[in-house]
Coordinates of C-alpha atoms and ligand atoms in Angstrom, one line a residue:
M1493 CA 4.9 -6.6 46.1
S1494 CA 5.8 -9.4 43.7
E1495 CA 8.8 -8.9 41.5
E1496 CA 7.2 -10.9 38.8
K1497 CA 6.5 -9.2 35.5
T1498 CA 3.0 -7.8 35.7
K1499 CA 0.4 -9.2 33.3
L1500 CA -1.2 -6.5 31.3
S1501 CA -4.9 -6.4 30.5
G1502 CA -7.3 -4.1 28.9
P1503 CA -6.6 -1.6 26.1
D1504 CA -3.3 0.1 25.3
L1505 CA -4.2 3.5 26.6
T1506 CA -1.5 5.3 24.6
Q1507 CA -3.6 4.4 21.5
G1508 CA -6.6 6.2 23.0
V1509 CA -10.0 5.1 24.2
E1510 CA -13.3 6.7 23.4
L1511 CA -14.4 8.9 26.3
S1512 CA -17.9 7.4 26.0
T1513 CA -16.5 4.1 27.2
I1514 CA -15.7 5.6 30.6
P1515 CA -19.0 6.9 32.0
D1516 CA -18.7 9.4 34.9
G1517 CA -17.7 7.7 38.1
T1518 CA -16.2 4.6 36.5
M1519 CA -12.7 3.2 36.0
L1520 CA -11.1 1.4 33.1
L1521 CA -8.1 -0.8 33.5
G1522 CA -5.6 -0.7 30.6
H1523 CA -1.9 -0.2 30.2
A1524 CA 0.7 2.3 28.9
R1525 CA 4.3 1.6 28.0
G1526 CA 4.3 -1.8 29.6
E1527 CA 2.7 -0.8 33.0
P1528 CA -0.9 -1.3 34.2
V1529 CA -2.7 2.0 34.3
L1530 CA -6.1 3.0 35.7
L1531 CA -8.2 5.6 33.9
A1532 CA -10.8 7.1 36.1
R1533 CA -13.5 9.7 35.2
R1534 CA -14.9 12.2 37.6
G1535 CA -17.3 14.5 35.7
E1536 CA -15.4 16.2 32.9
E1537 CA -12.0 15.2 34.3
V1538 CA -10.2 12.0 33.4
F1539 CA -7.2 10.8 35.5
A1540 CA -4.6 8.2 34.9
I1541 CA -2.7 6.6 37.7
G1542 CA -0.8 3.3 38.4
A1543 CA -3.3 0.5 38.7
I1544 CA -1.7 -1.6 41.4
C1545 CA -1.9 -0.7 45.1
T1546 CA 1.6 -0.2 46.6
H1547 CA 0.7 -2.0 49.8
Y1548 CA 0.2 -5.7 48.8
G1549 CA -0.5 -5.2 45.1
A1550 CA -4.3 -5.2 44.9
P1551 CA -6.0 -4.3 41.6
L1552 CA -7.3 -0.7 42.2
E1553 CA -9.9 -1.0 39.4
Q1554 CA -11.8 -3.3 41.8
G1555 CA -11.8 -0.5 44.4
L1556 CA -14.1 2.4 44.9
L1557 CA -14.0 5.9 43.5
V1558 CA -14.8 8.5 46.2
G1559 CA -14.5 12.1 45.2
D1560 CA -11.1 12.5 43.5
T1561 CA -9.7 9.5 45.2
V1562 CA -9.7 5.7 44.7
R1563 CA -9.8 3.3 47.6
C1564 CA -8.1 0.0 47.5
P1565 CA -10.4 -3.1 47.7
W1566 CA -8.2 -5.1 50.0
H1567 CA -7.2 -3.0 53.0
H1568 CA -8.8 0.4 52.1
A1569 CA -5.7 2.5 51.4
C1570 CA -6.7 5.7 49.6
F1571 CA -4.9 7.3 46.7
S1572 CA -5.4 10.7 45.1
L1573 CA -6.4 10.5 41.5
R1574 CA -4.8 13.9 40.9
T1575 CA -1.4 13.3 42.3
G1576 CA -1.1 9.5 42.9
E1577 CA -0.3 10.2 46.5
T1578 CA -1.4 7.8 49.2
L1579 CA -3.7 9.8 51.4
R1580 CA -4.3 7.1 53.9
A1581 CA -2.5 4.0 55.1
P1582 CA -1.8 1.1 54.9
A1583 CA -0.2 1.9 51.5
L1584 CA 2.8 4.1 52.2
D1585 CA 4.0 4.8 48.7
P1586 CA 2.3 6.7 45.9
V1587 CA 1.2 5.2 42.7
S1588 CA 2.5 6.6 39.4
R1589 CA 0.5 9.3 37.6
W1590 CA 0.3 9.9 33.9
R1591 CA -0.6 12.8 31.7
V1592 CA -4.0 12.4 30.0
E1593 CA -4.8 14.2 26.8
E1594 CA -8.4 14.5 25.8
V1595 CA -9.4 15.5 22.2
R1596 CA -12.7 17.4 22.3
D1597 CA -12.6 19.5 19.1
R1598 CA -11.8 18.8 15.5
A1599 CA -9.3 21.6 15.2
R1600 CA -6.9 19.9 17.6
Q1601 CA -6.9 16.5 15.9
F1602 CA -4.5 17.4 13.0
T1603 CA -1.1 17.1 14.7
P1604 CA 1.8 14.7 14.2
V1605 CA 0.7 12.7 17.2
Q1606 CA -2.3 10.4 16.8
R1607 CA -5.6 12.0 18.0
R1608 CA -9.2 11.2 17.6
V1609 CA -12.0 13.5 18.5
G1610 CA -13.9 12.2 21.6
A1611 CA -10.9 10.1 22.7
V1612 CA -8.5 10.2 25.7
Y1613 CA -4.9 9.3 25.4
V1614 CA -2.5 8.4 28.1
R1615 CA 0.8 10.1 27.4
E1616 CA 4.0 10.2 29.4
K1617 CA 4.4 9.3 33.1
L1618 CA 4.6 12.4 35.2
S1619 CA 7.5 12.5 37.6
G1620 CA 7.5 13.2 41.3
Q1621 CA 4.8 14.4 43.6
P1622 CA 3.9 18.0 44.4
S1623 CA 6.3 19.2 47.1
P1624 CA 4.8 20.3 50.4
A1625 CA 5.4 23.7 51.9
V1626 CA 8.4 23.4 54.2
H1627 CA 7.6 23.7 57.9
D1628 CA 10.7 25.2 59.3
N1629 CA 9.2 25.5 62.7
R1630 CA 12.4 24.2 64.4
I1631 CA 10.4 22.0 66.7
T1632 CA 12.3 18.8 67.7
I1633 CA 9.9 16.0 67.5
V1634 CA 10.4 12.8 69.5
I1635 CA 8.4 9.7 68.7
V1636 CA 8.4 6.9 71.3
G1637 CA 7.7 3.7 69.5
G1638 CA 8.8 2.2 66.2
G1639 CA 5.7 0.4 65.1
A1640 CA 2.8 1.1 62.9
A1641 CA 1.8 4.5 64.4
G1642 CA 5.3 5.7 65.1
N1643 CA 6.6 4.9 61.6
A1644 CA 3.5 6.4 59.9
A1645 CA 4.0 9.6 61.9
A1646 CA 7.6 10.0 61.1
E1647 CA 7.0 9.5 57.4
T1648 CA 4.1 11.9 57.4
L1649 CA 6.0 14.6 59.2
R1650 CA 8.7 14.5 56.5
H1651 CA 6.1 14.2 53.7
E1652 CA 4.3 17.3 55.1
G1653 CA 7.5 19.2 55.0
H1654 CA 8.7 19.2 58.6
A1655 CA 12.3 20.2 58.2
S1656 CA 13.6 19.9 61.8
R1657 CA 14.8 17.0 63.8
I1658 CA 12.7 13.8 64.1
T1659 CA 13.9 11.2 66.6
M1660 CA 12.2 7.8 66.8
L1661 CA 13.0 5.7 69.8
S1662 CA 12.0 2.1 69.7
A1663 CA 12.5 -0.5 72.4
D1664 CA 12.4 -3.1 69.5
G1665 CA 15.7 -4.4 68.2
S1666 CA 14.2 -4.5 64.6
M1667 CA 13.1 -1.7 62.4
P1668 CA 9.3 -1.0 62.0
C1669 CA 7.7 -4.1 60.5
D1670 CA 4.5 -5.4 59.0
R1671 CA 3.2 -6.8 62.2
P1672 CA 0.0 -8.3 60.8
N1673 CA 2.0 -10.4 58.5
L1674 CA 4.0 -12.1 61.3
S1675 CA 1.2 -14.5 62.0
K1676 CA 0.3 -14.8 58.3
G1677 CA 2.8 -14.9 55.4
Y1678 CA 5.9 -14.6 57.6
L1679 CA 5.0 -17.6 59.8
A1680 CA 3.7 -19.6 56.9
G1681 CA 7.0 -19.1 55.1
T1682 CA 6.1 -16.9 52.2
A1683 CA 7.7 -13.6 53.5
S1684 CA 11.3 -13.0 54.5
D1685 CA 12.7 -10.8 57.3
E1686 CA 13.6 -8.2 54.7
S1687 CA 10.2 -8.2 52.9
N1688 CA 8.5 -7.9 56.3
L1689 CA 10.1 -4.5 57.1
L1690 CA 8.0 -1.5 56.4
R1691 CA 11.0 0.5 55.2
S1692 CA 14.8 0.0 54.7
A1693 CA 17.5 1.6 56.9
K1694 CA 18.3 3.7 53.9
F1695 CA 14.8 5.1 53.9
Y1696 CA 15.1 6.6 57.4
K1697 CA 18.7 7.8 56.7
D1698 CA 17.7 9.5 53.4
R1699 CA 14.9 11.3 55.2
K1700 CA 17.0 12.2 58.3
I1701 CA 14.7 10.3 60.6
D1702 CA 16.9 9.5 63.5
L1703 CA 15.8 5.9 64.3
H1704 CA 17.3 4.4 67.5
L1705 CA 16.6 0.7 68.0
G1706 CA 16.8 -1.1 71.3
A1707 CA 16.1 2.3 72.9
H1708 CA 13.8 1.7 75.8
V1709 CA 12.3 4.9 77.1
A1710 CA 12.0 4.7 80.9
A1711 CA 10.6 8.1 81.7
V1712 CA 9.1 11.2 80.2
D1713 CA 9.4 14.5 82.0
V1714 CA 6.6 16.6 80.6
G1715 CA 7.5 19.6 82.7
N1716 CA 11.0 19.9 81.3
R1717 CA 10.2 18.3 77.9
Y1718 CA 12.6 15.4 77.7
V1719 CA 12.5 11.6 77.6
E1720 CA 15.1 9.4 79.3
L1721 CA 16.2 6.0 78.2
A1722 CA 16.8 3.1 80.5
D1723 CA 20.5 3.6 79.9
G1724 CA 20.3 7.2 81.1
R1725 CA 20.5 9.0 77.7
Q1726 CA 18.1 11.9 77.4
Y1727 CA 16.3 13.5 74.4
A1728 CA 14.8 16.9 74.6
Y1729 CA 11.6 17.4 72.6
G1730 CA 9.4 20.3 71.5
T1731 CA 6.5 17.9 70.7
L1732 CA 6.2 14.3 71.8
L1733 CA 4.3 11.4 70.2
L1734 CA 3.7 8.3 72.3
A1735 CA 3.1 5.2 70.2
T1736 CA 4.2 2.4 72.5
G1737 CA 1.6 -0.2 71.2
A1738 CA 0.7 -3.2 73.3
D1739 CA 2.3 -6.1 75.0
P1740 CA 1.1 -9.7 74.9
V1741 CA -0.6 -10.9 78.0
R1742 CA 1.6 -13.6 79.6
I1743 CA 0.2 -16.9 80.6
E1744 CA 0.5 -17.7 84.3
L1745 CA 0.7 -21.4 84.9
P1746 CA 3.3 -24.0 85.8
G1747 CA 5.6 -24.3 82.8
G1748 CA 4.4 -21.1 81.3
D1749 CA 8.0 -19.8 81.0
L1750 CA 9.5 -22.9 79.4
P1751 CA 11.7 -22.1 76.3
H1752 CA 9.3 -23.8 73.8
V1753 CA 6.4 -21.4 74.9
H1754 CA 6.3 -18.6 72.4
Y1755 CA 4.5 -15.3 72.0
L1756 CA 4.2 -13.3 68.8
R1757 CA 4.5 -9.5 68.7
T1758 CA 7.9 -8.6 67.3
L1759 CA 10.0 -9.6 64.3
A1760 CA 12.4 -11.3 66.8
D1761 CA 9.4 -13.3 68.2
G1762 CA 8.5 -14.3 64.7
R1763 CA 12.1 -15.4 63.9
A1764 CA 12.2 -17.5 67.1
L1765 CA 8.8 -19.0 66.4
V1766 CA 9.8 -19.9 62.8
A1767 CA 13.0 -21.5 64.0
K1768 CA 11.1 -23.6 66.5
A1769 CA 8.4 -24.5 64.0
L1770 CA 11.0 -25.9 61.7
A1771 CA 12.0 -28.4 64.3
S1772 CA 8.5 -29.2 65.6
R1773 CA 5.9 -31.8 64.7
C1774 CA 3.0 -30.9 67.0
A1775 CA 1.9 -27.5 68.4
V1776 CA -0.7 -26.3 70.8
V1777 CA -2.0 -22.8 70.3
I1778 CA -3.5 -21.3 73.5
G1779 CA -6.1 -18.7 72.5
A1780 CA -8.7 -19.0 69.8
S1781 CA -8.9 -15.4 68.6
F1782 CA -7.4 -13.7 65.6
I1783 CA -3.7 -14.1 66.3
G1784 CA -4.1 -17.7 67.7
L1785 CA -6.2 -18.8 64.7
E1786 CA -3.9 -17.1 62.1
V1787 CA -0.9 -18.8 63.8
A1788 CA -2.8 -22.2 63.7
A1789 CA -3.4 -21.7 59.9
S1790 CA 0.3 -20.8 59.3
L1791 CA 1.6 -23.7 61.3
R1792 CA -0.7 -26.0 59.3
A1793 CA 0.9 -24.6 56.1
R1794 CA 4.1 -26.1 57.6
N1795 CA 2.4 -29.4 58.1
I1796 CA 2.6 -29.2 61.8
D1797 CA -0.1 -31.0 63.8
V1798 CA -2.1 -28.2 65.5
H1799 CA -4.4 -28.2 68.6
V1800 CA -6.2 -25.0 69.6
V1801 CA -7.3 -24.4 73.3
G1802 CA -9.6 -21.7 74.3
P1803 CA -12.2 -20.9 77.0
E1804 CA -15.0 -19.9 74.6
T1805 CA -17.3 -22.5 73.1
I1806 CA -17.3 -20.8 69.6
P1807 CA -14.1 -19.1 68.4
M1808 CA -14.5 -15.4 67.9
E1809 CA -18.2 -15.5 68.7
K1810 CA -18.0 -12.3 70.8
I1811 CA -16.6 -10.2 67.9
L1812 CA -18.0 -11.9 64.8
G1813 CA -21.1 -13.8 66.0
P1814 CA -21.9 -17.6 66.3
E1815 CA -22.4 -18.3 62.6
V1816 CA -19.1 -16.8 61.5
G1817 CA -17.4 -18.4 64.5
N1818 CA -18.7 -21.8 63.8
F1819 CA -17.8 -21.4 60.1
I1820 CA -14.2 -20.5 61.1
R1821 CA -14.0 -23.5 63.4
K1822 CA -15.2 -25.8 60.6
L1823 CA -12.7 -24.2 58.2
H1824 CA -9.8 -25.0 60.6
E1825 CA -11.1 -28.5 61.2
E1826 CA -11.2 -29.1 57.5
H1827 CA -7.5 -28.2 57.5
G1828 CA -6.8 -30.7 60.2
V1829 CA -6.8 -28.5 63.4
T1830 CA -8.3 -30.0 66.6
F1831 CA -10.1 -27.7 68.9
H1832 CA -10.4 -28.0 72.7
L1833 CA -12.9 -25.3 73.6
G1834 CA -14.7 -24.4 76.8
T1835 CA -11.5 -25.2 78.7
T1836 CA -8.1 -23.9 79.6
A1837 CA -4.6 -25.2 80.1
T1838 CA -3.5 -25.8 83.6
S1839 CA 0.2 -26.7 83.1
I1840 CA 2.9 -27.1 80.4
D1841 CA 5.8 -29.4 80.4
E1842 CA 8.5 -30.1 77.8
R1843 CA 6.4 -32.5 75.8
S1844 CA 2.7 -31.7 76.5
I1845 CA 0.2 -29.4 78.0
T1846 CA -2.5 -30.4 80.5
L1847 CA -6.0 -29.2 80.3
K1848 CA -8.5 -28.5 83.2
N1849 CA -10.2 -31.9 82.7
G1850 CA -6.8 -33.7 83.0
E1851 CA -6.4 -34.3 79.2
K1852 CA -2.9 -34.1 78.0
I1853 CA -2.0 -32.9 74.5
Q1854 CA 1.4 -33.5 73.0
A1855 CA 3.3 -30.3 72.1
D1856 CA 6.8 -29.6 71.2
L1857 CA 5.8 -26.0 70.5
V1858 CA 3.3 -23.9 72.4
V1859 CA 2.1 -20.5 71.1
V1860 CA 0.2 -18.2 73.5
G1861 CA -2.2 -15.7 71.9
I1862 CA -4.5 -14.6 74.8
G1863 CA -4.6 -10.9 74.1
V1864 CA -2.6 -7.8 74.6
R1865 CA -2.5 -5.0 77.1
P1866 CA -1.8 -1.4 75.9
A1867 CA 1.7 -0.3 76.9
T1868 CA 0.5 2.7 78.9
S1869 CA 2.9 2.6 81.9
L1870 CA 5.2 5.2 80.6
A1871 CA 2.3 7.6 80.0
E1872 CA 0.9 6.8 83.4
R1873 CA 4.2 7.6 85.1
A1874 CA 4.5 10.8 83.2
G1875 CA 1.1 11.9 84.7
L1876 CA -1.0 11.8 81.5
A1877 CA -4.7 10.9 81.9
V1878 CA -4.9 7.1 81.4
D1879 CA -8.1 5.1 81.5
R1880 CA -7.8 1.7 79.8
G1881 CA -5.6 3.5 77.3
V1882 CA -4.1 6.9 77.0
I1883 CA -6.9 9.5 76.8
V1884 CA -6.6 11.7 73.8
D1885 CA -8.9 14.3 72.3
E1886 CA -10.2 14.2 68.7
Y1887 CA -6.9 15.6 67.5
L1888 CA -5.0 12.8 69.3
E1889 CA -3.5 15.2 71.9
T1890 CA -3.2 13.8 75.4
S1891 CA -4.2 15.6 78.6
V1892 CA -0.7 17.3 78.5
P1893 CA -0.5 19.9 75.7
G1894 CA 2.3 19.1 73.2
V1895 CA 2.1 15.4 73.9
F1896 CA 0.2 13.3 71.4
A1897 CA -0.6 9.5 71.5
A1898 CA -1.5 7.1 68.6
G1899 CA -2.1 3.5 67.9
D1900 CA -2.9 0.6 70.3
I1901 CA -2.5 2.8 73.4
A1902 CA -4.8 5.7 72.4
R1903 CA -8.4 5.9 73.5
W1904 CA -10.1 8.5 71.4
P1905 CA -13.6 10.1 71.1
D1906 CA -15.2 8.1 68.2
R1907 CA -17.9 10.1 66.6
L1908 CA -19.6 7.1 65.0
T1909 CA -20.4 5.4 68.3
G1910 CA -20.3 8.5 70.4
E1911 CA -18.0 6.7 72.8
R1912 CA -14.3 6.8 73.7
I1913 CA -12.8 3.7 72.0
R1914 CA -9.4 2.0 71.7
V1915 CA -8.8 -0.6 69.1
E1916 CA -5.9 -2.8 68.2
H1917 CA -5.9 -2.6 64.4
F1918 CA -2.8 -2.0 62.2
V1919 CA -4.6 0.4 59.8
V1920 CA -6.0 2.5 62.6
A1921 CA -2.6 2.8 64.2
E1922 CA -1.0 3.9 61.0
R1923 CA -3.8 6.4 60.2
Q1924 CA -3.6 7.8 63.8
G1925 CA 0.1 8.2 63.3
Q1926 CA -0.6 10.2 60.1
T1927 CA -3.2 12.4 61.7
A1928 CA -1.1 13.0 64.8
A1929 CA 1.8 14.0 62.6
R1930 CA -0.4 16.6 60.8
N1931 CA -1.7 17.9 64.1
I1932 CA 1.8 18.2 65.5
L1933 CA 2.4 20.5 62.5
G1934 CA -0.7 22.5 63.4
H1935 CA -3.3 21.2 60.9
R1936 CA -6.1 20.6 63.5
E1937 CA -7.4 17.5 61.8
R1938 CA -9.9 15.4 63.6
F1939 CA -9.2 11.7 63.7
D1940 CA -12.3 10.4 62.0
A1941 CA -11.2 7.3 60.1
V1942 CA -13.7 4.4 60.5
P1943 CA -11.9 1.5 62.2
F1944 CA -10.9 -1.3 59.8
F1945 CA -9.2 -4.6 60.2
W1946 CA -8.8 -7.8 58.3
T1947 CA -7.9 -11.4 58.9
E1948 CA -6.6 -14.1 56.6
Q1949 CA -6.7 -17.8 57.5
Y1950 CA -5.9 -20.3 54.7
D1951 CA -7.7 -19.0 51.6
F1952 CA -10.4 -17.3 53.7
G1953 CA -10.3 -13.6 54.1
L1954 CA -12.6 -11.3 56.2
A1955 CA -12.6 -7.5 56.4
Y1956 CA -14.3 -5.7 59.2
V1957 CA -15.4 -2.0 59.1
G1958 CA -16.7 0.0 62.0
H1959 CA -16.7 -0.8 65.7
A1960 CA -19.2 -3.0 67.6
E1961 CA -18.0 -3.6 71.1
H1962 CA -21.6 -4.6 72.0
W1963 CA -24.1 -5.7 69.5
D1964 CA -27.3 -7.6 69.7
K1965 CA -27.9 -8.6 66.1
A1966 CA -25.6 -10.1 63.4
E1967 CA -27.5 -10.3 60.1
I1968 CA -25.9 -12.3 57.4
E1969 CA -26.8 -11.5 53.8
G1970 CA -25.4 -14.0 51.3
S1971 CA -23.7 -17.3 52.1
L1972 CA -20.8 -18.0 54.4
E1973 CA -20.5 -21.5 52.9
R1974 CA -19.9 -20.0 49.4
R1975 CA -17.6 -17.4 51.1
D1976 CA -19.7 -14.6 49.7
C1977 CA -21.5 -12.6 52.3
T1978 CA -22.0 -9.4 54.3
V1979 CA -22.6 -9.5 58.1
T1980 CA -24.1 -6.4 59.6
Y1981 CA -23.8 -5.9 63.4
R1982 CA -26.4 -3.8 65.1
L1983 CA -27.3 -2.6 68.5
G1984 CA -31.0 -2.0 68.5
D1985 CA -31.6 -0.1 65.2
R1986 CA -28.1 1.2 65.0
K1987 CA -25.7 -0.2 62.5
L1988 CA -22.3 -0.4 64.1
A1989 CA -20.1 -2.5 62.0
V1990 CA -20.0 -4.6 58.8
A1991 CA -17.9 -7.7 58.1
V1992 CA -17.5 -8.8 54.5
V1993 CA -16.3 -12.1 53.2
H1994 CA -14.9 -11.8 49.7
R1995 CA -17.0 -8.7 49.0
D1996 CA -14.5 -6.0 48.9
L1997 CA -16.7 -3.4 47.3
E1998 CA -19.4 -3.8 49.9
G1999 CA -16.7 -3.3 52.6
L2000 CA -15.6 -0.1 51.0
R2001 CA -19.2 1.1 50.6
A2002 CA -19.9 0.4 54.3
E2003 CA -16.8 2.5 55.1
V2004 CA -18.1 5.4 53.1
E2005 CA -21.6 5.0 54.6
F2006 CA -20.1 5.2 58.1
E2007 CA -18.1 8.3 57.1
R2008 CA -21.2 10.0 55.8
M2009 CA -22.9 9.3 59.1
I2010 CA -20.1 11.0 60.9
A2011 CA -20.1 13.8 58.4
R2012 CA -23.8 14.5 58.9
N2013 CA -23.2 14.7 62.7
S2014 CA -20.2 17.0 62.4
P2015 CA -21.1 20.5 61.2
G2016 CA -17.7 21.8 62.4
A2017 CA -15.8 19.3 60.3
Q2018 CA -16.0 21.6 57.3
T2019 CA -13.0 23.4 58.7
V2020 CA -10.8 20.3 58.3
Q2021 CA -7.9 21.4 56.1
N2022 CA -6.5 18.2 54.7
S2023 CA -8.0 16.2 51.8
A2024 CA -6.8 13.0 53.6
S2025 CA -9.7 13.5 56.0
P2026 CA -12.4 11.0 55.3
V2027 CA -15.0 13.3 56.8
R2028 CA -14.0 16.1 54.4
Q2029 CA -14.3 13.7 51.5
A2030 CA -17.7 12.4 52.8
Q2031 CA -19.0 15.9 53.2
A2032 CA -17.9 16.9 49.7
A2033 CA -19.6 13.7 48.5
I2034 CA -22.8 14.6 50.4
R2035 CA -22.8 18.1 48.9
G2036 CA -22.2 16.7 45.5
S2037 CA -24.9 14.0 45.7
Ligands
LIG2263 C1 0.9 -11.3 65.1 C2 0.0 -10.1 64.9 C3 -0.9 -10.1 63.9 C4 -1.8 -9.0 63.7 N1 -2.7 -9.0 62.7 C5 -3.4 -7.9 62.5 C6 -4.3 -7.9 61.4 O1 -4.4 -8.8 60.6 N2 -5.1 -6.8 61.2 C7 -5.0 -5.7 62.0 O2 -5.7 -4.7 61.8 N3 -4.1 -5.7 63.1 C8 -3.4 -6.8 63.3 N4 -2.5 -6.8 64.4 C9 -2.5 -5.6 65.3 C10 -1.6 -4.5 64.8 O3 -0.3 -5.0 64.4 C11 -1.4 -3.5 65.9 O4 -2.7 -2.9 66.1 C12 -0.5 -2.4 65.5 O5 0.8 -2.9 65.2 C13 -0.4 -1.3 66.5 O6 0.5 -0.3 66.2 P1 1.2 0.6 67.3 O7 2.2 1.5 66.5 O8 0.2 1.1 68.2 O9 2.1 -0.5 68.1 P2 3.2 -1.4 67.7 O10 3.2 -1.7 66.2 O11 3.2 -2.6 68.6 O12 4.6 -0.6 68.0 C14 4.9 -0.2 69.3 C15 6.3 0.2 69.3 O13 6.6 0.9 70.6 C16 7.8 0.4 71.1 N5 7.8 0.6 72.5 C17 7.0 0.2 73.5 N6 7.3 0.6 74.7 C18 8.4 1.4 74.5 C19 9.3 2.2 75.3 N7 9.0 2.3 76.6 N8 10.3 2.8 74.8 C20 10.6 2.8 73.5 N9 9.8 2.1 72.6 C21 8.7 1.4 73.1 C22 7.8 -1.1 70.6 O14 9.1 -1.6 70.7 C23 7.3 -0.9 69.2 O15 8.4 -0.5 68.4 C24 -1.7 -7.9 64.6 C25 -0.7 -7.9 65.6 C26 0.1 -9.0 65.8 C27 1.1 -9.0 66.9
LIG2264 S1 -3.3 -4.1 49.0 FE1 -4.1 -2.0 48.9 S2 -4.3 -1.5 51.0 FE2 -3.5 -3.5 51.1

């Protein structure tokens, strides 16, 4: 979040506002003691919480109230109005909460403190969050993977009161980082190494999360419950979470391993790419999907000449449809990118790459973004069921009891599509880490979050809710040109996913609509214990509506 002094708007809530100005189900942005504060009314209750999302600083008053929560307009984090807690990633920190005083009867208005009948006043900031019950179950939990899912799981375990040992083993040399930003702000030069970390070293130390970096797990013995590192060290576990993510697909062609050919997955990859970009004038990006195009946009921000090569004729057509794909191509062309589509690279040398038709493109930097493969080999060798991902049940437990999996590697039974799916989205990985952690502690919480991802290229942003691996209709409502539209993806009559361009509220509403669809089909879900469960929230909303 920006360190700049926050600009305040709306009324000073310490001076009171008339309750009638906050109808049921609405929010009011104001401020208290120099901080932006959100007042939200649900029925007879009025809540006051910090107004700025703790993820990237979105204004929460532009989000959506769902039950006693508010959802962030940008990347759909969910905060409790009662406690300020973040119930769902990607925000990891709570917002502040404030005491609200409501004056309903005349007898209470004659006090030394200013009070008007029918008004609500925001009083002092309330300290701390409610403490969870301590789970002193003495289970040693080992997490393999220090990425989105692994980090979210470790944090959630402590947050939920797990008091015993948590060991996080990460092959990465860097601490868990904001991977999506590597191709965006980090590569464009607006984020530093430090600001790109999810947490500081102190954070893990304070919470006694034993984080080992450069710790490559070579084997898991599920019979004797221990993992073994490549250097022979062993860690016994009571419960294991595998969150090994995905590895970039390597390009196989002559010159593919030259030093100026880069991939982007880790912070170290990002650092190396930035260093090379600083000394480059012309780049070729191989791959015209999300990472490739975000990289292209960020390199343009550094004024590097960029060419994009891809086998498709329209970028991202398969996922987003021809209209959006063509729009994105035009957007990049307007920013000076040259496309070479319907073709592939056949070789790379120190100064250029050669395409199938013999054309040579000058390149002192090559970035390859041709997809990733889930890192499932460890699970496979351990004997877990693997089929294009590690197979997990609705509680994210693998075929071996006591071994859970989350994030890019997990293929789970999705109740929206009725299929087993695996996605490569940051928010999904974090939410799976959170759910897996609660299930490790015995909550029996189904993983029901509706898949969500976003992309940012130049000043264009798109958010995608749902999952449409196969669709036959992409209906656009609004205008792509004006950057104000909703695209609905259907298969037959079934609505599978929605993409929104600068229509945050519509994206949130689509998420809630999908959650309600799941809730209607899930009679057993009433037993879900945790209010972080979107299905529980949706069921409560259905009952209330
Ligand atoms: C450049 C880039 C941009 C992206 N942009 C977006 C975006 O805009 N929106 C979006 O939704 N998603 C985006 N993604 C995808 C998103 O980052 C991933 O879906 C998410 O990080 C997956 O989380 P994960 O925890 O499963 O895996 P990861 O975050 O990859 O973490 C895996 C961890 O496991 C470790 N590991 C692997 N094998 C072993 C082993 N044998 N032993 C020990 N440790 C091991 C790795 O070192 C790493 O720490 C982007 C990804 C990249 C690379
Ligand atoms: S800014 Fe709120 S979730 Fe990202």
